[in-house]
Amino acid sequence: MTQVSRPPRSESGGLAARVSLGRRFTPVSTEFLLIASTALLLTLFGLVMVLSATSATAVADGANPMDGALRQGVFALLGIPLMFLISRLPIAFLKKMAWPALFGAVALQMLVFTPLGIADGGNRNWIMIAGFTLQPSEFLKLALALWIAAVLLRKRTMLGTWHHVFIPVIPVGALAIGTVLAGKDLGTAMVLVLILLGCLFFSGVKLRLFIIPVVLGVVAVLAYALSSEDRMRRITATCDDMSLYYTDCYQSIHGIWGMASGGIFGLGLGNSQEKYGWLPAAGNDFIFAIVGEELGLIGCIVVLALFTFFTVGAFHIIRKTDDPFIRVAAGGITVWIVGQAVLNIGVVIGVFPVMGVPLPFMSQGGTALLAVLIACGVLLAFARTLPAEEKPSAAAGRVTR
């Protein structure tokens, strides 16, 4: 009987496929999972609340009740894939893009003072292009954080002297913030100041040097506030005085009433009363009030918990990384997103005066959502660079007798 011998199987192709597949599905860090999951959950939560908050006024205006949520959903569908795409970018590329990003963002912000610019609520901080409304200052937040990180990286061995800390960070930062203040958007300018201070703090500058820009920032904000009688009246208004109900405190009072009427479990999703024309910006700056009214204290705790998990993931990146650029940029982005959330929620519950700062991920506003998701993509790119956690081997746990 003739035996036909078969050549040995070549496993090189299968091995290469397995290696390629393994690289594609490399396990990600806990920080990556925390930031990605909380960003997705907050965005989804926001879409639901935007639908609830805007549908009533849309019907009253004779529009499609889904319009607000659909427009927000378009930016979410664009921003989420972009977030994961940016997470694959090498850190060297982000460092190289820091300067062009800042110049581009400032140039885009300057367009608000051209015929493309439009004003809303007394602020000139938007542009209209091909029927789409954009808020350039949202992209300026990320660009400023990356730029400061790139500058301080080059000066990392010289941060013990004041002129290396402040130049060019303070002059250029002041220029960027000034373009926003020129449009009378104090809320966004305050967030930019927080980003600048956050980057300086996480760069490790000496405390005596860090105090100087803090004082300068406080003085600048106070000077700008004092320059307008209307602005000072809004800041100093005491909203427990019902004589101001129809003027400076109308929005704040209705926001607090909405939160209070929700109780522990809320009135039920879609059952808000304040959104029926009583609470201005119900789907935007005061969306947290609608969360409290419809979903109660439980819904508010869920939102706060998600932001807490996001903060934990971001601070783990800051703590674990060995790259000064990543530490400073991640610090600036974290201060931006978390600090802005604190400001927004503080406004809704009456701790801060109304300043027009949206709640990240959740407030209606496509540009704001897109900018935050892009920033999360940068954080995810940082998370991919963290050193792998060493897992104890099975042999290490055995006791030799």
Coordinates of C-alpha atoms in Angstrom, one line a residue:
M1 CA 0.0 0.0 0.0
T2 CA 1.5 3.3 -1.1
Q3 CA 1.5 5.9 1.6
V4 CA 1.4 9.5 0.6
S5 CA 3.3 11.7 3.0
R6 CA 2.0 15.1 3.6
P7 CA 4.3 18.1 4.1
P8 CA 4.4 19.5 7.6
R9 CA 1.8 22.3 8.2
S10 CA 3.2 25.7 8.2
E11 CA 2.0 27.6 11.2
S12 CA 3.7 30.8 10.3
G13 CA 0.5 32.3 8.8
G14 CA -1.7 31.3 11.7
L15 CA 0.9 32.7 14.2
A16 CA 1.1 36.0 12.3
A17 CA -2.6 36.3 12.4
R18 CA -2.8 35.6 16.1
V19 CA -0.1 38.2 16.8
S20 CA -1.8 40.7 14.6
L21 CA -5.1 40.0 16.3
G22 CA -3.5 40.3 19.7
R23 CA -2.0 43.7 19.0
R24 CA -5.4 44.9 17.7
F25 CA -7.1 43.8 20.9
T26 CA -4.4 44.6 23.4
P27 CA -6.0 44.9 26.9
V28 CA -6.5 48.5 27.9
S29 CA -5.8 50.0 31.3
T30 CA -8.4 50.6 34.0
E31 CA -8.1 54.3 33.5
F32 CA -9.0 53.9 29.8
L33 CA -12.1 51.9 30.7
L34 CA -13.1 54.4 33.4
I35 CA -12.8 57.5 31.1
A36 CA -14.4 55.8 28.0
S37 CA -17.3 54.3 29.9
T38 CA -18.2 57.4 31.9
A39 CA -17.9 59.6 28.8
L40 CA -20.3 57.3 26.9
L41 CA -22.8 57.0 29.7
L42 CA -22.8 60.8 30.4
T43 CA -23.3 61.4 26.7
L44 CA -26.2 58.9 26.4
F45 CA -27.7 60.3 29.6
G46 CA -27.4 63.8 28.2
L47 CA -29.2 62.8 24.9
V48 CA -32.1 61.5 26.9
M49 CA -32.4 64.6 29.0
V50 CA -32.0 66.9 26.0
L51 CA -34.9 65.1 24.4
S52 CA -37.0 65.5 27.5
A53 CA -36.0 69.2 28.2
T54 CA -36.5 70.5 24.6
S55 CA -39.5 68.5 23.3
A56 CA -42.1 70.6 25.1
T57 CA -41.0 74.0 23.8
A58 CA -40.4 72.5 20.3
V59 CA -44.0 71.3 20.2
A60 CA -45.2 74.7 21.4
D61 CA -43.2 76.3 18.6
G62 CA -44.7 74.0 16.0
A63 CA -41.4 72.1 15.5
N64 CA -40.6 68.4 15.6
P65 CA -40.2 67.4 19.3
M66 CA -37.2 65.3 18.3
D67 CA -35.3 68.2 16.7
G68 CA -33.1 69.1 19.7
A69 CA -32.1 65.5 20.5
L70 CA -31.5 64.7 16.8
R71 CA -29.1 67.7 16.4
Q72 CA -27.3 66.7 19.6
G73 CA -27.2 63.1 18.4
V74 CA -25.5 64.1 15.2
F75 CA -22.6 65.6 17.1
A76 CA -22.5 62.6 19.4
L77 CA -22.3 60.2 16.4
L78 CA -19.5 62.3 15.1
G79 CA -17.7 62.8 18.4
I80 CA -17.7 59.3 19.8
P81 CA -15.9 57.6 16.8
L82 CA -13.5 60.7 16.8
M83 CA -12.8 60.1 20.5
F84 CA -11.6 56.5 19.9
L85 CA -9.8 57.6 16.7
I86 CA -7.8 60.2 18.6
S87 CA -7.1 57.7 21.3
R88 CA -4.9 55.9 18.8
L89 CA -2.7 58.9 18.1
P90 CA 0.9 58.8 19.2
I91 CA 1.8 61.3 22.0
A92 CA 4.6 62.8 19.8
F93 CA 1.9 63.8 17.3
L94 CA -0.1 65.6 20.0
K95 CA 3.0 67.5 21.1
K96 CA 3.7 68.6 17.6
M97 CA 0.1 69.8 17.1
A98 CA 0.0 71.9 20.2
W99 CA 1.3 75.1 18.6
P100 CA -0.8 74.9 15.4
A101 CA -3.9 73.9 17.5
L102 CA -3.6 77.1 19.6
F103 CA -3.0 79.4 16.7
G104 CA -5.9 77.8 14.8
A105 CA -8.2 78.0 17.8
V106 CA -7.4 81.7 18.5
A107 CA -7.9 82.5 14.8
L108 CA -11.3 80.7 14.8
Q109 CA -12.2 82.6 18.0
M110 CA -11.4 85.9 16.2
L111 CA -14.1 85.1 13.6
V112 CA -16.8 85.9 16.1
F113 CA -15.9 89.6 15.5
T114 CA -16.4 89.3 11.8
P115 CA -19.7 89.2 9.9
L116 CA -19.7 85.4 10.6
G117 CA -20.1 86.1 14.3
I118 CA -23.5 86.1 16.0
A119 CA -24.5 87.2 19.5
D120 CA -26.8 85.4 21.9
G121 CA -27.8 86.5 25.4
G122 CA -25.4 89.5 25.3
N123 CA -22.4 87.3 24.4
R124 CA -20.7 87.3 21.1
N125 CA -19.1 83.9 21.1
W126 CA -20.6 82.0 18.1
I127 CA -20.1 81.9 14.4
M128 CA -22.5 80.8 11.7
I129 CA -21.0 78.7 8.8
A130 CA -23.1 77.0 6.1
G131 CA -26.1 77.1 8.4
F132 CA -24.2 75.5 11.4
T133 CA -23.6 77.4 14.6
L134 CA -20.2 76.8 16.2
Q135 CA -18.7 78.0 19.5
P136 CA -14.9 78.4 18.8
S137 CA -14.0 78.9 22.5
E138 CA -14.9 75.3 23.2
F139 CA -12.0 74.1 21.0
L140 CA -9.8 76.9 22.5
K141 CA -10.0 75.1 25.9
L142 CA -8.3 71.9 24.6
A143 CA -5.8 73.8 22.5
L144 CA -4.7 76.0 25.5
A145 CA -4.2 72.9 27.7
L146 CA -2.1 71.1 25.0
W147 CA -0.1 74.3 24.2
I148 CA 0.8 75.0 27.9
A149 CA 1.8 71.4 28.3
A150 CA 4.1 71.6 25.3
V151 CA 5.7 74.9 26.4
L152 CA 6.3 73.7 30.0
L153 CA 7.8 70.4 28.7
R154 CA 10.5 72.3 27.0
K155 CA 11.1 74.4 30.1
R156 CA 10.8 71.6 32.6
T157 CA 14.4 72.1 33.9
M158 CA 13.9 75.9 34.3
L159 CA 10.6 76.1 36.2
G160 CA 12.4 77.3 39.3
T161 CA 12.6 80.9 38.0
W162 CA 9.5 83.1 37.5
H163 CA 10.3 84.3 34.0
H164 CA 10.6 80.8 32.6
V165 CA 7.3 79.9 34.3
F166 CA 5.4 82.9 33.2
I167 CA 6.8 83.6 29.7
P168 CA 5.2 82.9 27.3
V169 CA 2.5 81.1 29.2
I170 CA 0.9 84.1 30.9
P171 CA 1.0 86.6 28.0
V172 CA -0.2 84.1 25.4
G173 CA -2.8 82.7 27.8
A174 CA -4.0 86.2 28.6
L175 CA -4.3 86.9 24.8
A176 CA -6.4 83.7 24.3
I177 CA -8.6 84.5 27.3
G178 CA -8.9 88.1 26.2
T179 CA -10.5 87.1 22.8
V180 CA -13.2 85.4 24.8
L181 CA -13.7 88.3 27.3
A182 CA -14.0 90.6 24.3
G183 CA -17.1 88.7 23.4
K184 CA -18.4 89.3 27.0
D185 CA -18.4 85.6 27.8
L186 CA -17.2 85.7 31.4
G187 CA -18.1 82.0 32.2
T188 CA -15.9 80.6 29.4
A189 CA -13.1 83.0 30.3
M190 CA -13.2 81.7 33.9
V191 CA -12.9 78.1 32.7
L192 CA -9.9 79.1 30.6
V193 CA -8.3 80.7 33.6
L194 CA -8.9 77.4 35.5
I195 CA -7.2 75.5 32.7
L196 CA -4.2 77.8 32.8
L197 CA -3.9 77.5 36.6
G198 CA -4.4 73.8 36.5
C199 CA -1.6 73.3 34.0
L200 CA 0.8 75.4 36.1
F201 CA -0.2 73.4 39.2
F202 CA 0.4 70.0 37.7
S203 CA 3.7 71.1 36.1
G204 CA 5.1 71.2 39.6
V205 CA 6.0 74.9 39.8
K206 CA 7.0 76.1 43.3
L207 CA 4.1 77.3 45.4
R208 CA 5.4 80.9 45.7
L209 CA 5.4 81.1 41.9
F210 CA 2.0 79.5 41.5
I211 CA 0.4 82.0 43.8
I212 CA 1.3 84.9 41.5
P213 CA -0.9 83.8 38.5
V214 CA -3.7 82.9 40.9
V215 CA -3.8 86.4 42.3
L216 CA -3.5 87.9 38.8
G217 CA -6.4 85.7 37.6
V218 CA -8.6 86.7 40.5
V219 CA -7.8 90.4 40.1
A220 CA -8.5 90.2 36.3
V221 CA -11.9 88.5 36.8
L222 CA -12.9 91.0 39.5
A223 CA -11.8 93.9 37.4
Y224 CA -13.9 92.6 34.4
A225 CA -16.9 92.0 36.7
L226 CA -16.6 95.5 38.2
S227 CA -16.5 97.1 34.7
S228 CA -20.2 96.4 34.1
E229 CA -23.0 97.5 36.4
D230 CA -25.3 94.9 35.0
R231 CA -22.7 92.2 35.6
M232 CA -22.1 93.2 39.2
R233 CA -25.8 93.3 39.9
R234 CA -26.2 89.7 38.7
I235 CA -23.2 88.6 40.7
T236 CA -24.2 90.3 44.0
A237 CA -28.0 89.5 43.7
T238 CA -29.4 87.6 46.6
C239 CA -32.0 85.3 45.1
D240 CA -33.9 84.6 48.3
D241 CA -35.2 88.1 47.8
M242 CA -38.4 87.6 45.7
S243 CA -38.3 91.3 44.7
L244 CA -35.7 90.2 42.1
Y245 CA -37.9 87.3 40.8
Y246 CA -38.7 89.0 37.5
T247 CA -35.2 90.4 36.9
D248 CA -31.8 88.9 37.9
C249 CA -33.0 85.9 39.9
Y250 CA -35.8 84.5 37.6
Q251 CA -33.7 81.7 36.1
S252 CA -32.0 80.8 39.4
I253 CA -35.2 80.6 41.3
H254 CA -36.9 78.4 38.8
G255 CA -33.9 76.1 38.7
I256 CA -34.0 75.7 42.4
W257 CA -37.8 75.1 42.3
G258 CA -37.3 72.4 39.7
M259 CA -34.7 70.7 41.8
A260 CA -36.9 70.9 45.0
S261 CA -40.0 69.6 43.3
G262 CA -38.2 66.4 42.2
G263 CA -37.7 65.1 45.7
I264 CA -35.9 61.8 46.1
F265 CA -37.3 59.9 43.1
G266 CA -38.4 62.7 40.8
L267 CA -41.6 63.4 39.0
G268 CA -40.7 60.8 36.3
L269 CA -38.9 61.1 33.0
G270 CA -40.6 63.7 30.8
N271 CA -42.9 65.0 33.6
S272 CA -41.0 68.3 34.3
Q273 CA -43.1 71.4 34.7
E274 CA -40.3 73.9 34.6
K275 CA -39.4 73.0 31.0
Y276 CA -42.7 74.3 29.7
G277 CA -41.4 77.8 29.2
W278 CA -40.8 78.6 32.9
L279 CA -37.0 77.8 33.1
P280 CA -34.9 79.5 30.4
A281 CA -32.1 77.3 29.0
A282 CA -33.7 74.1 30.4
G283 CA -31.9 72.0 27.9
N284 CA -28.6 73.8 28.1
D285 CA -27.1 75.5 31.2
F286 CA -29.9 74.3 33.5
I287 CA -30.3 70.7 32.3
F288 CA -29.1 69.5 35.8
A289 CA -32.3 71.2 37.2
I290 CA -34.4 69.0 34.8
V291 CA -32.5 66.0 36.0
G292 CA -33.3 66.8 39.6
E293 CA -37.0 67.5 38.8
E294 CA -37.7 64.5 36.7
L295 CA -35.3 61.9 38.2
G296 CA -34.9 63.4 41.7
L297 CA -32.0 63.1 44.1
I298 CA -31.3 59.6 42.7
G299 CA -30.8 61.0 39.2
C300 CA -28.5 63.7 40.5
I301 CA -26.4 61.2 42.5
V302 CA -26.0 59.1 39.3
V303 CA -24.7 62.1 37.4
L304 CA -22.3 63.1 40.3
A305 CA -21.1 59.5 40.6
L306 CA -20.3 59.3 36.8
F307 CA -18.3 62.6 37.0
T308 CA -16.5 61.2 40.1
F309 CA -15.5 58.0 38.3
F310 CA -14.3 60.2 35.4
T311 CA -12.2 62.2 37.8
V312 CA -10.7 59.1 39.4
G313 CA -9.6 57.8 36.0
A314 CA -8.1 61.1 34.9
F315 CA -6.2 61.6 38.2
H316 CA -4.8 58.1 37.9
I317 CA -3.3 59.1 34.6
I318 CA -1.8 62.2 36.1
R319 CA -0.4 60.2 39.0
K320 CA 1.0 57.3 37.1
T321 CA 2.5 58.9 34.0
D322 CA 6.3 59.6 33.7
D323 CA 5.8 62.1 30.9
P324 CA 5.6 65.8 32.0
F325 CA 3.6 66.7 28.9
I326 CA 0.9 64.1 29.6
R327 CA 0.8 65.1 33.3
V328 CA 0.3 68.8 32.5
A329 CA -2.1 68.3 29.6
A330 CA -4.2 65.7 31.4
G331 CA -4.3 68.1 34.4
G332 CA -5.5 70.9 32.3
I333 CA -8.2 68.8 30.6
T334 CA -9.4 67.4 33.9
V335 CA -9.6 70.8 35.6
W336 CA -11.6 72.0 32.5
I337 CA -14.2 69.2 32.4
V338 CA -14.6 68.6 36.2
G339 CA -14.3 72.3 37.1
Q340 CA -16.9 73.3 34.5
A341 CA -19.2 70.6 35.9
V342 CA -18.8 72.0 39.4
L343 CA -19.5 75.6 38.2
N344 CA -22.6 74.5 36.2
I345 CA -24.1 72.5 39.1
G346 CA -23.1 75.3 41.5
V347 CA -25.1 77.7 39.4
V348 CA -28.2 75.4 39.3
I349 CA -28.3 75.0 43.1
G350 CA -27.7 78.7 43.7
V351 CA -24.1 78.6 45.0
F352 CA -22.7 80.7 42.0
P353 CA -24.3 83.4 39.9
V354 CA -25.6 82.6 36.5
M355 CA -22.6 82.6 34.1
G356 CA -23.7 80.6 31.1
V357 CA -21.4 77.6 31.5
P358 CA -22.8 74.3 30.1
L359 CA -22.7 70.9 31.9
P360 CA -20.1 68.8 30.0
F361 CA -21.4 65.9 28.0
M362 CA -25.0 66.6 28.9
S363 CA -26.0 70.2 28.0
Q364 CA -27.5 70.9 24.6
G365 CA -24.8 72.3 22.3
G366 CA -23.1 70.3 19.6
T367 CA -19.7 72.2 19.7
A368 CA -19.4 71.8 23.4
L369 CA -20.1 68.0 23.2
L370 CA -17.7 67.5 20.3
A371 CA -14.9 69.4 22.1
V372 CA -15.4 67.4 25.3
L373 CA -15.4 64.1 23.4
I374 CA -12.2 65.1 21.5
A375 CA -10.6 66.0 24.9
C376 CA -11.6 62.6 26.2
G377 CA -9.9 61.0 23.2
V378 CA -6.7 62.8 24.2
L379 CA -7.1 61.4 27.7
L380 CA -7.6 58.0 26.3
A381 CA -4.4 58.4 24.2
F382 CA -2.6 59.3 27.4
A383 CA -4.1 56.2 29.2
R384 CA -2.7 53.9 26.5
T385 CA 0.9 55.0 27.5
L386 CA 0.6 54.1 31.1
P387 CA 2.9 51.3 32.3
A388 CA 1.2 47.9 32.6
E389 CA 0.3 46.8 36.1
E390 CA 2.4 43.8 37.2
K391 CA 0.2 40.9 38.1
P392 CA 1.5 38.4 40.7
S393 CA 2.4 35.1 39.1
A394 CA 1.0 31.9 40.3
A395 CA 4.4 30.6 41.3
A396 CA 4.9 33.6 43.5
G397 CA 2.0 32.7 45.6
R398 CA 3.2 29.1 46.2
V399 CA 4.8 28.2 49.5
T400 CA 7.8 26.0 49.2
R401 CA 8.2 23.3 51.8

